[in-house]
Coordinates of C-alpha atoms in Angstrom, one line a residue:
Chain P
M1 CA -19.4 37.2 8.5
V2 CA -16.5 36.6 10.9
K3 CA -13.3 38.4 9.9
I4 CA -10.5 36.0 8.8
E5 CA -7.1 37.6 8.7
I6 CA -4.3 36.6 6.3
L7 CA -1.3 35.9 8.5
D8 CA 1.2 35.1 5.8
Q9 CA 1.6 33.6 2.3
K10 CA 3.1 30.1 2.3
D11 CA 2.7 26.9 0.3
T12 CA 0.9 24.0 2.0
R13 CA 3.7 21.6 1.0
S14 CA 6.0 23.6 3.3
G15 CA 3.5 23.0 6.1
F16 CA 4.0 19.3 5.4
G17 CA 7.8 19.7 5.5
A18 CA 7.6 21.6 8.8
G19 CA 5.3 19.0 10.3
L20 CA 7.5 16.1 9.2
L21 CA 10.6 17.7 10.7
E22 CA 8.8 18.1 14.0
L23 CA 7.7 14.5 13.9
G24 CA 11.3 13.5 13.2
R25 CA 12.3 15.2 16.5
T26 CA 9.5 13.8 18.5
N27 CA 8.8 10.4 17.2
P28 CA 11.7 8.0 16.5
N29 CA 9.5 5.6 14.5
V30 CA 8.7 8.1 11.8
V31 CA 10.6 7.4 8.6
A32 CA 10.4 9.3 5.3
L33 CA 10.6 8.0 1.7
C34 CA 10.8 10.2 -1.3
A35 CA 10.8 9.4 -5.1
D36 CA 13.3 12.0 -6.3
L37 CA 11.3 15.1 -5.3
T38 CA 12.8 15.9 -2.0
G39 CA 13.0 19.7 -2.7
S40 CA 9.5 19.9 -4.1
L41 CA 8.0 18.0 -1.2
K42 CA 10.0 20.2 1.3
M43 CA 11.5 17.0 2.8
D44 CA 15.1 18.4 2.8
A45 CA 15.1 19.5 6.4
F46 CA 14.0 16.0 7.6
K47 CA 16.6 14.4 5.3
K48 CA 19.4 16.6 6.6
E49 CA 18.6 16.1 10.3
F50 CA 17.6 12.4 10.1
P51 CA 19.6 10.9 7.2
E52 CA 19.3 7.4 8.7
R53 CA 15.5 7.7 8.6
F54 CA 15.3 9.1 5.2
I55 CA 15.0 6.8 2.2
Q56 CA 15.7 8.0 -1.3
T57 CA 13.8 5.6 -3.6
G58 CA 14.6 7.1 -6.9
I59 CA 11.9 7.5 -9.5
A60 CA 10.2 4.3 -8.6
E61 CA 6.9 5.0 -6.8
A62 CA 5.6 1.4 -6.9
N63 CA 8.6 0.2 -5.0
M64 CA 8.3 3.1 -2.6
I65 CA 4.8 2.2 -1.7
G66 CA 5.7 -1.5 -1.3
M67 CA 8.7 -0.6 0.9
A68 CA 6.6 1.7 3.0
A69 CA 4.2 -1.3 3.6
G70 CA 7.2 -3.3 4.6
L71 CA 8.6 -0.6 6.9
A72 CA 5.1 -0.3 8.6
T73 CA 5.1 -4.1 9.0
G74 CA 8.4 -3.8 10.9
G75 CA 6.9 -1.2 13.3
K76 CA 7.9 2.0 11.6
I77 CA 5.6 4.9 10.6
P78 CA 6.5 5.6 7.0
F79 CA 5.6 8.9 5.2
T80 CA 5.9 8.7 1.5
G81 CA 6.4 11.8 -0.6
T82 CA 5.9 12.5 -4.2
F83 CA 3.4 14.4 -6.4
A84 CA -0.3 13.6 -6.0
N85 CA -0.5 12.1 -9.4
F86 CA 2.4 9.6 -8.8
S87 CA 1.2 9.0 -5.2
T88 CA -2.2 7.7 -6.3
G89 CA -3.0 6.9 -9.9
R90 CA 0.4 5.5 -10.7
V91 CA 0.5 3.2 -7.7
Y92 CA -3.2 2.4 -7.2
D93 CA -2.8 -1.4 -7.0
Q94 CA 0.2 -1.2 -4.7
I95 CA -1.8 1.0 -2.3
R96 CA -4.8 -1.2 -2.6
Q97 CA -3.1 -4.5 -1.9
S98 CA 0.0 -3.8 0.1
V99 CA -1.3 -0.8 2.1
A100 CA -5.1 -0.6 2.3
Y101 CA -6.1 -4.3 2.2
S102 CA -3.1 -5.2 4.3
G103 CA -4.1 -2.5 6.9
K104 CA -0.6 -0.9 7.0
N105 CA 0.2 2.2 8.9
V106 CA 1.5 4.1 5.8
K107 CA 1.1 7.9 5.3
I108 CA 0.8 8.7 1.6
C109 CA 1.7 12.4 1.4
A110 CA 1.0 14.1 -1.9
S111 CA 2.0 17.5 -3.2
H112 CA 1.1 19.4 -6.3
A113 CA -2.5 18.3 -6.3
G114 CA -5.0 20.0 -8.6
V115 CA -4.7 22.7 -11.2
T116 CA -2.8 25.1 -8.9
L117 CA 0.4 23.2 -9.7
G118 CA 0.2 25.5 -12.8
E119 CA 2.4 25.5 -15.8
D120 CA 3.4 21.8 -15.8
G121 CA 0.0 21.0 -17.2
A122 CA -2.5 18.2 -17.1
T123 CA 0.0 15.3 -16.9
H124 CA 0.8 16.4 -13.4
Q125 CA -2.4 18.1 -12.3
I126 CA -4.3 15.2 -10.9
L127 CA -8.0 15.9 -10.1
E128 CA -9.0 12.4 -9.4
D129 CA -6.9 11.5 -6.4
I130 CA -9.5 12.1 -3.7
G131 CA -11.9 9.8 -5.4
L132 CA -9.3 7.1 -6.0
M133 CA -8.3 7.2 -2.4
K134 CA -11.6 7.5 -0.7
M135 CA -12.9 4.4 -2.5
L136 CA -10.4 2.3 -0.7
P137 CA -11.9 0.7 2.4
G138 CA -10.2 2.0 5.5
M139 CA -8.3 4.8 3.8
V140 CA -8.4 8.2 5.6
V141 CA -8.4 11.2 3.1
I142 CA -7.3 14.6 4.2
N143 CA -7.0 17.8 2.2
P144 CA -5.8 20.7 4.4
C145 CA -6.4 24.3 3.5
D146 CA -3.3 26.2 4.4
Y147 CA 0.3 25.9 5.8
N148 CA -0.7 25.8 9.4
Q149 CA -3.5 23.2 8.9
T150 CA -1.2 21.1 6.8
K151 CA 1.5 21.1 9.4
A152 CA -1.0 20.2 12.1
A153 CA -2.5 17.4 10.0
T154 CA 0.9 16.0 9.2
I155 CA 1.7 15.8 12.9
A156 CA -1.8 14.4 13.8
I157 CA -1.7 11.5 11.3
A158 CA 1.4 10.0 12.9
N159 CA -0.7 9.3 16.0
Y160 CA -3.4 7.6 14.0
D161 CA -2.8 3.9 13.3
G162 CA -3.8 3.1 9.8
P163 CA -3.4 4.2 6.1
V164 CA -3.8 7.9 5.4
Y165 CA -3.8 10.0 2.2
L166 CA -2.7 13.5 2.9
R167 CA -3.1 15.9 -0.1
F168 CA -1.6 19.4 -0.4
G169 CA -0.3 21.7 -3.1
R170 CA 2.4 23.8 -4.7
P171 CA 1.5 27.5 -4.8
K172 CA 2.0 30.1 -2.1
W173 CA -1.4 30.6 -0.6
P174 CA -2.9 32.7 2.2
V175 CA -2.2 31.4 5.7
F176 CA -5.3 32.0 7.9
T177 CA -5.6 29.2 10.4
A178 CA -4.0 29.2 13.8
P179 CA -0.3 28.5 14.0
D180 CA -0.4 25.9 16.8
Q181 CA -3.8 24.4 16.2
K182 CA -4.7 20.9 17.3
F183 CA -5.8 18.9 14.3
E184 CA -8.5 16.3 14.8
I185 CA -9.0 13.8 12.0
G186 CA -12.7 13.8 10.8
K187 CA -13.7 16.8 12.8
A188 CA -14.8 19.7 10.6
W189 CA -13.9 23.3 11.2
H190 CA -16.9 25.6 11.5
I191 CA -15.6 28.8 10.0
N192 CA -18.7 31.0 10.0
S193 CA -22.3 30.5 11.2
G194 CA -25.2 31.4 9.0
N195 CA -28.7 30.3 8.1
A196 CA -28.9 31.0 4.4
V197 CA -26.7 28.3 2.8
S198 CA -24.1 25.8 3.8
I199 CA -20.7 26.0 2.1
F200 CA -18.6 22.8 2.5
C201 CA -15.1 23.5 1.3
T202 CA -11.7 21.8 1.3
G203 CA -8.1 22.5 0.4
H204 CA -7.1 25.7 -1.5
L205 CA -10.8 26.5 -2.1
V206 CA -11.4 27.2 1.6
W207 CA -9.9 30.6 1.2
K208 CA -12.0 31.2 -1.9
A209 CA -15.1 30.2 0.1
I210 CA -14.2 32.7 2.9
K211 CA -13.9 35.4 0.3
A212 CA -17.2 34.3 -1.2
G213 CA -18.7 34.5 2.3
E214 CA -17.6 38.1 2.6
I215 CA -19.2 39.0 -0.7
L216 CA -22.4 37.2 0.2
A217 CA -22.5 38.9 3.6
E218 CA -22.5 42.3 1.9
M219 CA -25.5 41.1 -0.1
G220 CA -27.2 40.1 3.1
I221 CA -26.6 36.4 2.7
E222 CA -25.0 34.8 5.8
A223 CA -23.4 31.5 4.8
D224 CA -22.7 28.6 7.1
I225 CA -19.1 27.9 6.1
I226 CA -17.6 24.6 7.1
N227 CA -14.1 23.4 6.3
I228 CA -14.2 19.7 5.6
H229 CA -10.4 19.0 5.8
T230 CA -11.1 15.3 6.3
I231 CA -13.1 14.0 3.3
K232 CA -13.0 10.5 4.8
P233 CA -14.2 9.8 7.4
L234 CA -16.7 12.6 6.7
D235 CA -17.9 14.6 9.7
K236 CA -21.5 13.6 9.0
E237 CA -22.9 15.3 12.1
A238 CA -21.5 18.7 11.1
V239 CA -22.8 18.4 7.6
L240 CA -26.3 17.2 8.5
A241 CA -26.6 19.8 11.3
S242 CA -25.7 22.6 9.0
V243 CA -28.0 21.5 6.2
A244 CA -30.8 21.0 8.6
K245 CA -30.4 24.7 9.5
T246 CA -29.8 26.1 5.9
G247 CA -31.7 23.7 3.6
C248 CA -29.2 23.9 0.8
A249 CA -25.5 23.4 0.2
V250 CA -22.6 24.4 -2.0
T251 CA -19.4 22.3 -2.2
A252 CA -16.1 23.7 -3.3
E253 CA -12.9 21.8 -4.1
E254 CA -10.0 21.6 -6.5
H255 CA -10.9 18.2 -7.8
Q256 CA -13.2 16.5 -10.3
M257 CA -16.9 16.7 -9.5
N258 CA -16.9 12.9 -9.8
G259 CA -15.4 11.3 -6.7
G260 CA -14.6 14.4 -4.7
L261 CA -15.9 16.1 -1.6
G262 CA -19.1 17.2 -3.3
D263 CA -19.9 13.7 -4.3
S264 CA -19.5 12.6 -0.6
I265 CA -21.7 15.4 0.6
C266 CA -24.4 14.6 -2.0
Q267 CA -24.4 10.9 -1.0
L268 CA -24.8 11.8 2.6
L269 CA -27.6 14.2 2.0
A270 CA -29.4 11.9 -0.5
L271 CA -29.5 9.2 2.1
N272 CA -30.4 11.3 5.0
N273 CA -31.9 14.7 4.1
P274 CA -32.2 15.4 0.4
K275 CA -31.7 19.1 -0.3
P276 CA -30.5 21.1 -3.3
V277 CA -26.7 21.1 -3.8
E278 CA -24.5 22.9 -6.2
M279 CA -20.9 21.8 -6.8
V280 CA -17.9 24.0 -7.5
A281 CA -15.4 21.5 -8.9
V282 CA -13.9 20.5 -12.3
N283 CA -16.5 19.2 -14.6
D284 CA -15.1 16.0 -16.2
S285 CA -12.1 17.7 -17.7
F286 CA -8.3 17.6 -17.6
G287 CA -6.4 20.7 -16.8
E288 CA -3.8 22.5 -18.8
S289 CA -0.8 24.8 -18.5
G290 CA -1.2 28.3 -17.0
T291 CA -0.7 30.2 -13.8
P292 CA -2.7 28.9 -10.8
D293 CA -4.9 32.0 -10.8
E294 CA -5.6 31.7 -14.5
L295 CA -6.5 28.1 -14.2
L296 CA -8.8 28.6 -11.2
V297 CA -10.7 31.1 -13.2
K298 CA -10.8 29.1 -16.4
Y299 CA -12.0 25.9 -14.6
G300 CA -14.6 27.6 -12.5
L301 CA -12.9 27.3 -9.2
D302 CA -12.8 30.9 -8.1
T303 CA -14.6 33.1 -5.6
V304 CA -17.2 34.2 -8.1
N305 CA -18.1 30.7 -9.0
I306 CA -18.9 30.0 -5.3
V307 CA -21.0 33.1 -5.1
D308 CA -22.9 32.1 -8.2
A309 CA -23.4 28.6 -7.0
V310 CA -24.9 30.0 -3.8
K311 CA -27.4 32.1 -5.8
R312 CA -28.4 29.1 -7.9
V313 CA -28.8 26.7 -4.9
M314 CA -30.8 29.2 -2.9
A315 CA -33.2 29.7 -5.8
R316 CA -33.8 25.9 -5.7
K317 CA -34.7 25.8 -2.1
Chain J
M1 CA 11.4 -22.1 15.5
S2 CA 14.5 -23.5 14.0
G3 CA 14.7 -27.3 13.8
K4 CA 17.5 -29.7 13.4
H5 CA 15.8 -32.3 11.2
T6 CA 17.4 -34.9 9.0
V7 CA 16.7 -34.6 5.3
T8 CA 14.5 -37.6 5.5
Q9 CA 12.4 -36.0 8.3
L10 CA 12.0 -32.8 6.2
Q11 CA 11.0 -34.9 3.2
D12 CA 8.4 -36.6 5.3
I13 CA 6.9 -33.2 6.3
A14 CA 7.0 -32.2 2.6
S15 CA 5.1 -35.3 1.7
Q16 CA 2.3 -34.4 4.2
V17 CA 2.3 -30.8 3.0
R18 CA 1.8 -32.0 -0.6
R19 CA -1.1 -34.2 0.5
D20 CA -2.6 -31.2 2.2
I21 CA -2.2 -29.1 -0.9
V22 CA -4.0 -31.5 -3.3
R23 CA -6.7 -32.2 -0.7
M24 CA -7.3 -28.5 -0.1
V25 CA -7.5 -27.7 -3.7
H26 CA -9.7 -30.7 -4.5
A27 CA -12.1 -29.9 -1.6
V28 CA -13.0 -26.5 -3.1
Q29 CA -12.3 -27.4 -6.7
S30 CA -10.2 -24.3 -7.1
G31 CA -6.7 -23.0 -6.3
H32 CA -3.2 -23.4 -7.6
P33 CA -1.6 -26.9 -7.1
G34 CA 1.2 -26.7 -9.6
G35 CA 3.4 -24.0 -8.1
S36 CA 2.4 -25.0 -4.6
L37 CA 3.7 -28.5 -5.1
G38 CA 6.9 -27.2 -6.8
C39 CA 7.8 -24.9 -3.9
A40 CA 6.9 -27.3 -1.1
D41 CA 10.4 -28.4 -0.3
L42 CA 11.6 -24.8 0.0
L43 CA 8.9 -23.7 2.4
V44 CA 9.3 -26.8 4.5
A45 CA 13.0 -26.2 4.7
L46 CA 12.5 -22.5 5.6
Y47 CA 9.7 -22.9 8.2
H48 CA 10.8 -26.3 9.7
E49 CA 14.6 -26.0 9.6
V50 CA 16.3 -22.8 8.5
M51 CA 14.3 -19.8 9.7
E52 CA 14.5 -18.7 13.4
Y53 CA 11.1 -17.3 14.5
Q54 CA 8.5 -17.6 17.1
A55 CA 5.5 -19.7 16.0
K56 CA 3.3 -18.5 18.8
P57 CA 2.2 -15.9 19.6
F58 CA 2.5 -14.3 16.2
N59 CA 4.0 -10.8 16.2
M60 CA 3.3 -8.8 13.1
D61 CA 6.5 -6.8 13.4
G62 CA 8.6 -9.9 13.6
K63 CA 11.3 -8.1 15.6
G64 CA 14.2 -10.5 16.3
E65 CA 12.8 -13.1 13.9
D66 CA 13.5 -14.3 10.4
I67 CA 10.6 -13.3 8.1
F68 CA 9.3 -14.9 5.0
I69 CA 7.3 -13.0 2.4
L70 CA 5.4 -14.8 -0.3
S71 CA 5.1 -12.6 -3.4
N72 CA 3.5 -15.2 -5.7
G73 CA 0.5 -15.4 -3.4
H74 CA -1.4 -17.9 -5.5
I75 CA 0.6 -20.7 -4.0
S76 CA -1.4 -20.0 -0.8
P77 CA -2.3 -23.7 -0.1
L78 CA 1.4 -24.4 0.4
L79 CA 1.9 -21.5 2.7
Y80 CA -1.1 -22.4 4.8
S81 CA -0.2 -26.0 5.1
V82 CA 3.5 -25.3 6.0
M83 CA 2.6 -22.7 8.6
S84 CA -0.1 -24.8 10.2
R85 CA 2.3 -27.8 10.3
A86 CA 4.9 -25.5 12.0
G87 CA 2.3 -24.7 14.7
I88 CA 1.6 -21.1 13.7
F89 CA -2.2 -21.9 13.6
E90 CA -4.2 -25.1 13.9
V91 CA -3.9 -27.7 11.2
S92 CA -7.7 -28.3 11.5
E93 CA -8.2 -24.8 9.9
L94 CA -7.0 -26.0 6.6
V95 CA -10.4 -27.5 5.9
T96 CA -11.8 -23.9 5.6
F97 CA -9.5 -23.0 2.7
R98 CA -11.2 -20.7 0.2
K99 CA -14.6 -21.1 1.9
L100 CA -16.9 -18.3 3.0
N101 CA -15.7 -16.6 6.3
T102 CA -12.4 -18.3 6.2
R103 CA -9.1 -16.8 7.3
L104 CA -7.5 -18.9 4.6
Q105 CA -8.4 -16.6 1.7
G106 CA -7.7 -17.7 -1.9
H107 CA -4.7 -15.5 -1.8
P108 CA -2.9 -14.7 1.5
A109 CA -4.3 -11.7 3.4
T110 CA -3.8 -10.0 6.8
H111 CA -7.4 -8.8 6.7
E112 CA -8.8 -11.8 8.6
H113 CA -5.9 -11.8 11.0
L114 CA -4.4 -15.1 10.1
E115 CA -1.3 -15.6 12.1
G116 CA 1.8 -15.8 10.1
V117 CA 0.7 -13.6 7.2
R118 CA 2.3 -10.1 7.2
I119 CA 1.1 -8.8 3.8
A120 CA -1.6 -9.5 1.2
S121 CA -0.2 -10.9 -2.0
G122 CA -1.8 -12.1 -5.2
S123 CA -1.5 -9.1 -7.5
L124 CA 2.0 -10.0 -8.6
G125 CA 5.3 -8.1 -8.3
Q126 CA 4.8 -6.4 -5.0
G127 CA 6.4 -8.8 -2.5
L128 CA 10.0 -8.0 -3.1
S129 CA 9.4 -4.3 -2.3
V130 CA 7.6 -5.2 0.9
A131 CA 10.4 -7.6 1.9
T132 CA 12.9 -4.9 1.2
G133 CA 11.0 -2.5 3.4
I134 CA 11.0 -5.0 6.2
A135 CA 14.7 -5.6 5.7
L136 CA 15.2 -1.8 6.0
S137 CA 13.3 -1.7 9.3
K138 CA 15.5 -4.5 10.6
R139 CA 18.6 -2.6 9.7
M140 CA 17.3 0.5 11.4
N141 CA 16.5 -1.6 14.5
N142 CA 19.9 -3.3 14.5
D143 CA 18.0 -6.6 14.2
P144 CA 20.3 -9.3 12.9
K145 CA 17.7 -11.5 11.4
T146 CA 17.0 -12.2 7.7
V147 CA 14.1 -11.5 5.3
Y148 CA 13.3 -14.1 2.7
C149 CA 11.1 -13.4 -0.3
L150 CA 9.8 -16.0 -2.8
M151 CA 8.8 -14.9 -6.3
G152 CA 7.6 -16.7 -9.4
D153 CA 9.7 -16.6 -12.5
G154 CA 6.8 -15.4 -14.6
E155 CA 6.2 -12.8 -11.9
L156 CA 9.5 -11.1 -12.8
E157 CA 7.7 -9.7 -15.9
E158 CA 6.2 -7.2 -13.5
G159 CA 8.3 -4.0 -13.6
Q160 CA 8.0 -3.2 -9.9
N161 CA 10.4 -6.1 -9.2
W162 CA 13.2 -4.4 -11.1
E163 CA 12.6 -1.2 -9.1
A164 CA 13.1 -3.2 -5.9
I165 CA 16.1 -5.2 -7.4
M166 CA 17.8 -1.9 -8.3
F167 CA 17.0 -0.3 -4.9
A168 CA 18.2 -3.3 -2.8
A169 CA 21.5 -3.5 -4.5
H170 CA 22.2 0.2 -4.5
N171 CA 21.3 0.5 -0.8
K172 CA 23.2 -2.7 0.2
V173 CA 20.2 -4.4 1.6
D174 CA 22.2 -7.4 2.5
N175 CA 19.8 -9.0 5.0
L176 CA 17.5 -9.9 2.1
I177 CA 17.5 -13.2 0.4
G178 CA 15.3 -13.5 -2.7
I179 CA 14.3 -16.8 -4.2
V180 CA 12.9 -17.1 -7.7
D181 CA 10.9 -20.2 -8.4
F182 CA 12.3 -21.1 -11.8
N183 CA 9.8 -23.6 -13.0
G184 CA 9.7 -22.2 -16.5
Q185 CA 5.9 -22.1 -16.6
Q186 CA 3.2 -19.4 -16.5
I187 CA -0.5 -19.5 -17.1
D188 CA -0.4 -19.0 -20.9
G189 CA 2.5 -21.3 -21.5
S190 CA 6.3 -21.6 -20.9
T191 CA 8.1 -18.5 -19.7
K192 CA 10.5 -19.0 -22.6
E193 CA 7.7 -18.7 -25.0
I194 CA 6.0 -15.8 -23.4
M195 CA 8.8 -13.5 -22.3
G196 CA 11.8 -15.5 -23.2
F197 CA 14.1 -14.9 -20.3
T198 CA 16.3 -17.6 -19.0
E199 CA 19.4 -15.7 -17.8
I200 CA 17.9 -14.7 -14.4
K201 CA 21.2 -14.9 -12.6
D202 CA 23.0 -12.7 -15.1
K203 CA 20.3 -10.1 -14.8
F204 CA 20.4 -10.0 -11.0
E205 CA 24.2 -10.0 -11.0
A206 CA 24.2 -7.1 -13.4
F207 CA 22.1 -5.2 -10.9
G208 CA 24.6 -6.0 -8.1
W209 CA 23.2 -9.1 -6.4
L210 CA 25.0 -12.2 -5.4
T211 CA 23.4 -15.3 -6.9
L212 CA 23.2 -19.0 -6.2
D213 CA 21.6 -22.0 -8.0
M214 CA 19.5 -24.4 -6.1
D215 CA 17.6 -27.6 -7.0
G216 CA 14.3 -26.8 -5.3
N217 CA 13.1 -30.3 -5.3
D218 CA 16.1 -31.9 -3.7
M219 CA 15.7 -31.3 0.0
G220 CA 19.4 -31.8 0.8
N221 CA 20.3 -29.3 -1.7
V222 CA 17.7 -26.8 -0.6
V223 CA 18.9 -26.8 3.0
E224 CA 22.5 -26.6 1.9
T225 CA 21.9 -23.7 -0.5
L226 CA 19.8 -21.8 2.0
T227 CA 22.6 -22.2 4.6
K228 CA 25.1 -21.0 2.0
A229 CA 22.8 -18.0 1.2
K230 CA 22.7 -17.0 4.8
G231 CA 26.5 -17.2 4.9
L232 CA 26.7 -14.8 1.9
S233 CA 24.2 -12.4 3.4
R234 CA 25.5 -9.4 5.5
H235 CA 28.3 -8.9 3.1
G236 CA 27.1 -5.7 1.4
K237 CA 24.8 -7.3 -1.3
P238 CA 21.4 -8.9 -1.4
V239 CA 21.3 -12.6 -2.4
L240 CA 19.3 -14.2 -5.0
I241 CA 18.7 -17.9 -5.3
K242 CA 17.6 -19.3 -8.7
M243 CA 15.5 -22.2 -7.6
K244 CA 14.9 -24.8 -10.3
T245 CA 11.7 -26.7 -9.6
D246 CA 9.2 -28.8 -11.4
M247 CA 5.7 -27.4 -11.3
G248 CA 3.6 -30.1 -9.7
A249 CA 6.6 -31.8 -8.1
G250 CA 5.6 -35.0 -6.2
V251 CA 2.6 -35.9 -8.3
D252 CA 3.7 -37.4 -11.6
F253 CA 0.8 -36.5 -13.8
M254 CA 0.9 -32.8 -12.7
M255 CA 4.6 -32.4 -13.4
G256 CA 6.3 -30.5 -16.2
S257 CA 3.3 -28.6 -17.6
H258 CA 1.6 -25.3 -17.0
E259 CA -1.7 -27.0 -17.2
W260 CA -1.9 -27.6 -13.5
H261 CA -1.1 -24.0 -12.6
G262 CA -4.6 -23.2 -11.6
I263 CA -6.9 -26.2 -11.8
A264 CA -8.1 -28.7 -9.2
P265 CA -7.9 -32.5 -9.4
N266 CA -11.1 -34.5 -9.7
N267 CA -11.8 -37.5 -7.3
E268 CA -10.0 -40.0 -9.4
Q269 CA -7.0 -37.7 -9.9
L270 CA -6.9 -36.9 -6.1
A271 CA -6.8 -40.6 -5.3
K272 CA -4.0 -41.1 -7.8
A273 CA -2.1 -38.2 -6.4
L274 CA -2.5 -39.3 -2.7
E275 CA -1.1 -42.8 -3.7
Q276 CA 2.2 -41.1 -4.5
L277 CA 2.3 -39.0 -1.3
P278 CA 2.6 -40.9 2.0
E279 CA 0.6 -39.6 4.9
T280 CA 3.4 -38.9 7.5
L281 CA 1.9 -36.5 10.0
G282 CA -1.8 -37.3 9.8
D283 CA -4.2 -35.7 7.4
Y284 CA -6.1 -32.6 8.6

């Protein structure tokens, strides 16, 4: 197992804020909209430096999405910012008609996704957003794993012409990817090579998968660990090549089992190379209040759950 | 395009457009003739007289052009007829309306790359937000042109409109002219009966908009009011025109009832309608 060092502890939303600020400095067409959560989304620096390109929409997400579609029509590259719940479920039809169906170059940037938002509880802990967004034709769906990857992804999506859903989170989290990496949409990151099992992971659970990989290595199980930061379009070649080698897979994500990364992997494998899969994800349940760590344990999204899933799936080979 | 037509010339275009609408809807036995006929004079005035824009080639960003956004997308036959008669795409394409593989979808869409359409509409209540966004982009670009947005009166029951109405006033989006088609009808009956609002101007004024009244089926008044609205724009407030129309205007048996909101005429009804609408520019 390759050694992955922790460089720092930072929230992924701050990676978004840093990426957005850099875009402000390098791309005059980038504009930002926020629905009364500027501090939470770490958009303050952009707002301060580029007040004429920052639009405070108030607590009115539907209007924010519609205006973003309008700004994109006028040649701007709008980045909308609010919590993941209000970025997707609340405005599904606005995204569907005015953004996705209309093919608008809107970047829907969503913080506080998943249970790791913590104490605010299930009203805010959306676990269905990847599914909602990936079902929309033409929508790109990205869930980066740490601060550096989130920053790089934020910068990269400005250069892609089309609608994107970028999902990140609230808690401080290990930073372990390279500071000035180049982010390629749809190109998976091969973290560790192994022949025993494939582990496909996204978002905060990538770090958990790495920790699981270390435990498995001590047990003599070398896992092929692949970070699928782009859930759509899925890096099919990387997934199929890995499973061709390992013969089984575990998926890990902070999302419902229904509609998430695991579901995309299962579909791909069922159609191309049916092999056993185990999914580490939330099993048809809402979240609740608690600390991020407590919630990851309670909802089965921790390192131990990935290790157990590997044991189960290898037994099914 | 910005014409200098007489009122009579514009009425002649509107007559042809109304013929197109009933023929298009009849041909596929589906679509929405009522609101389309009611708003025909407005769209003819905008596209053939008031708005300054480039008919060809179509530029999605509309930089340096006046832009029209149709929020109540179900009156698509009107939009298609008016745009084709203005030279944005070929009039002959009207025959494909609502048929398989058409660019003239049941509700307007950008997906098939129909020139002149900048946003999909049909699911109601979204157009004013989009128009506001385009108006903001024009402001950022120091583009002096205007964005027009047509909404239905029943459509104002959608809450998103009020988010946009609040935003546009607070942010002084004064290059935006909203028009509400006040025909008093929606699918299940009169707007008065269903959501009882009549004081549209008071509501917009309370939110900080300037308002005007317009008789949407009097071409002279339409051109005059649109000109007045343009004069009021760029003065720190968005402008709203309450446009009184008759649903089905121009075809006597379709007027004054919600029953022709979304049904097509049969052969006999088509003939009766066309008798009332002189063919002025040649049928498609």
